[in-house]
Amino acid sequence: MTNSAAFPPTPAISQPQTPPAAYDGEIELALLIEHLEATPPSFLALPRRGRAGGIHVDAVLADVIVLVTGQEPSEDQLFPLEELSSNHLRLILISSWLLSHPFFAGRGDAGRVAWFASYELGSLAELVEADLVTRDPERAEELCRKVLGGLGEPVANETAGESADRLIAIDSSRRVRLIRESQERVHRAEQVAAAMAAGRARDPVARFHRP
Amino acid sequence: MTGLRTHIPPAVRARNPLVTEEGWLLLQSLVDHPDAPEWTGETGDRIDADDLRALDWFRRQLPGSRQWSAHGPTPTITGWVADIIASTAFHRSRVRDGMNLARSWADLPAMSRHDLVTRLGEIVPPDAPLDELVVVTTAGTNAEPLDLPSHPRAIVADHPLLEATLAEYDIQIETGPDVVAVANIRAEAHPDIFAALFSAWDDAAMVSVNLRPEHWRNGIEGARRFFADLDAQVIMGEPAALLEAQAWEIDIRPAAVVTTGSALRSGTASRLANHFQCPIINWYSLTESGPVAGSAPDGPGLRLLSGDIYLEIIDAHGHPVRPGTFGEIALTGGRNPYLPLVRYRTGDFGRLDRVNGEPRLLDLRGHSPVLFRTFDGLAVHPSEVGQAMRSAAISVRHQVIQEEDGSILAAVEPAEGIPVNWEALHRSLKGLFGDLRIVVENDSELGGAEPYRSELETTDDSAAGDLDPGKVLVDPDVAGEAQDPLADDVPHDL
């Protein structure tokens, strides 16, 4: 018995017949962020894990692949979701809403979408709570930039270098890495200071000259 | 049966893991010698069997390691630097990604002593185990003495480097637990005085002694007898301390004298050669790096000792200068696992040029050999003067001159906004020199003045001014008046 009645229904993503002409080229980041900010509650709901009720993320992901590629995904283009964390699944859901923007229709291939959902969002899920990407402007920008990058799409009105620099500046993994490196540096400095104190307490090592 | 029935104390074995009973007996005979110095501490080499194997490898590869190019570091050095950049936060933070070290060597930022003071925790590689770390201290002549991490294996590398230097002069050091390999002579107020054994030389011994009468059980006469019994093969020390040995009439004939710590002037070398009747060899060595270069019998300059240190001469901007051009010595590489040096500015100056087809360090301008005297003629090392100055005043720089009559003139260029406690400074110097006339003054234009100078006796090319040890410079009664901080010759700001 499932308790799916307690959860909103799994959202359906409908495929537009043709991409709107306005999105033939590149998309401005602001438009994508605006779309993200308008994420419907059903894409923010708890995902289904095992038999515990909630949104069927696998179904949503399959829908978005159809939308983005224009084709049904083959079985080997899907990947098992059972082992993913709840946070990772929620990021897939939110990203699916982002990818439902008409701009992406027919622009990607299933492999890229699967890789992005699995690895890129997996890394992000270790560092960022899914709720934040719709509430925090910087995290929203990060997800939008990563979605575009994941599908190989440029950002309108930016050079590739500018986009890369901006992503580096706001990238969560970089921020966390810098914090971790800083913590490691402090820890190592403390270790070295302790070893120096221990070394001072010992008899000096004999050397036959003073440099 | 040898009849050896000694019991080596655990503390001695902890300091000397490979000590033999014969070595222990030799050490005891030195410590208990009736004319021995007043030992201040005990020490050992902390070398184990693995260290000896590593040392053996270092010794064997040494002759082939000397490679040098005027066009930049060897691939061995650039490969080592690439590894260091990848592994240490300090170096990684200063280098752009993907930098081609061989092509862009001049763009590699030089590091300085200031980095060792402020970022040591980032300079020590993160994968270097710290359990065998030992502490070594810089001399502190021109700056605050600095404690640095080192490893027994790095320190013992000095042995094959000395062997190689002596081999240039056809001198082979004898080893074994029945010889004293080295006597290190110092002339200071507060030195470490000790005897030790070296596993690297099969338990041959060394002593480090100080030439102040109160540091000997039986004064100067006792010191002479001790040195005669010691029969040390090599005498080491700063030029000024070795001249003190001449003044003490320590009449010994070692196989070689090796000077360290400050520049060796030709006049000093001649005086030492006349006294000791042996080759006088100069070593260029830093606490940070270990020995780098040593003199050779076939021509001028200092020969680079080992390929694991790349020596270059750089300008004020860190760019390598043309061969033969004078500039600052910078070192890359080294054998201290805790202190990877990359273009380390030494603060010493010289030039690098070819002599007999190989690079030699020429016109080395390290610290000048200076020895100060207390009111009763005892030796004071410039590093001790520097420490006395710094203990009482934070300054940009200072200069201390001892005049012919023994007076001490100490000039201080104060740091901006930090007042100098002139009375404390005067007191500090008086504590070191005793009842000499001491003048301290404010001089905001010291600039590049040599920090230490003595008019009492010269250690350079002039042989004038020899001083009898223990000769009283100033009548204490008279000096007692002159050192009054409120006397006329003390600056008004006191």
PDB file of C-alpha atoms in Angstrom, chain B residues 8 31 48 71 86 92 102 159 206-207 222 241 249 253 301 308 317 343 345 349 352 366 393 418 426 457 494:
ATOM      1  CA  ILE B   8      75.000   2.668  27.270  1.00  0.00           C
ATOM      2  CA  VAL B  31      83.322  14.374  28.238  1.00  0.00           C
ATOM      3  CA  ASP B  48      68.911   5.007  12.227  1.00  0.00           C
ATOM      4  CA  HIS B  71      70.263  28.789 -19.345  1.00  0.00           C
ATOM      5  CA  ALA B  86      51.445  20.587  -6.839  1.00  0.00           C
ATOM      6  CA  ARG B  92      50.592  26.561  -5.412  1.00  0.00           C
ATOM      7  CA  ALA B 102      61.606  25.610 -17.909  1.00  0.00           C
ATOM      8  CA  HIS B 159      78.966  14.544   6.008  1.00  0.00           C
ATOM      9  CA  MET B 206      83.111  15.768  17.144  1.00  0.00           C
ATOM     10  CA  VAL B 207      83.282  18.547  19.693  1.00  0.00           C
ATOM     11  CA  GLY B 222      93.649  23.621  29.606  1.00  0.00           C
ATOM     12  CA  ALA B 241      86.513  32.365  15.899  1.00  0.00           C
ATOM     13  CA  GLU B 249      97.961  29.929  20.569  1.00  0.00           C
ATOM     14  CA  ARG B 253      97.968  20.668  12.805  1.00  0.00           C
ATOM     15  CA  GLY B 301      85.596  30.930  -6.119  1.00  0.00           C
ATOM     16  CA  ASP B 308      70.082  18.935  -5.548  1.00  0.00           C
ATOM     17  CA  HIS B 317      62.986  41.952  -9.394  1.00  0.00           C
ATOM     18  CA  ARG B 343      64.135  30.650  -5.607  1.00  0.00           C
ATOM     19  CA  ARG B 345      66.462  34.853  -1.543  1.00  0.00           C
ATOM     20  CA  PHE B 349      75.394  38.458  -2.729  1.00  0.00           C
ATOM     21  CA  LEU B 352      78.387  33.087 -10.758  1.00  0.00           C
ATOM     22  CA  GLY B 366      77.982  37.215   3.029  1.00  0.00           C
ATOM     23  CA  ALA B 393      64.289  48.110  20.472  1.00  0.00           C
ATOM     24  CA  ILE B 418      57.474  52.890  17.644  1.00  0.00           C
ATOM     25  CA  HIS B 426      71.869  50.807  26.825  1.00  0.00           C
ATOM     26  CA  GLU B 457      91.144  44.068  15.261  1.00  0.00           C
ATOM     27  CA  LEU B 494      67.467  59.547  26.608  1.00  0.00           C
TER      28      LEU B 494
END
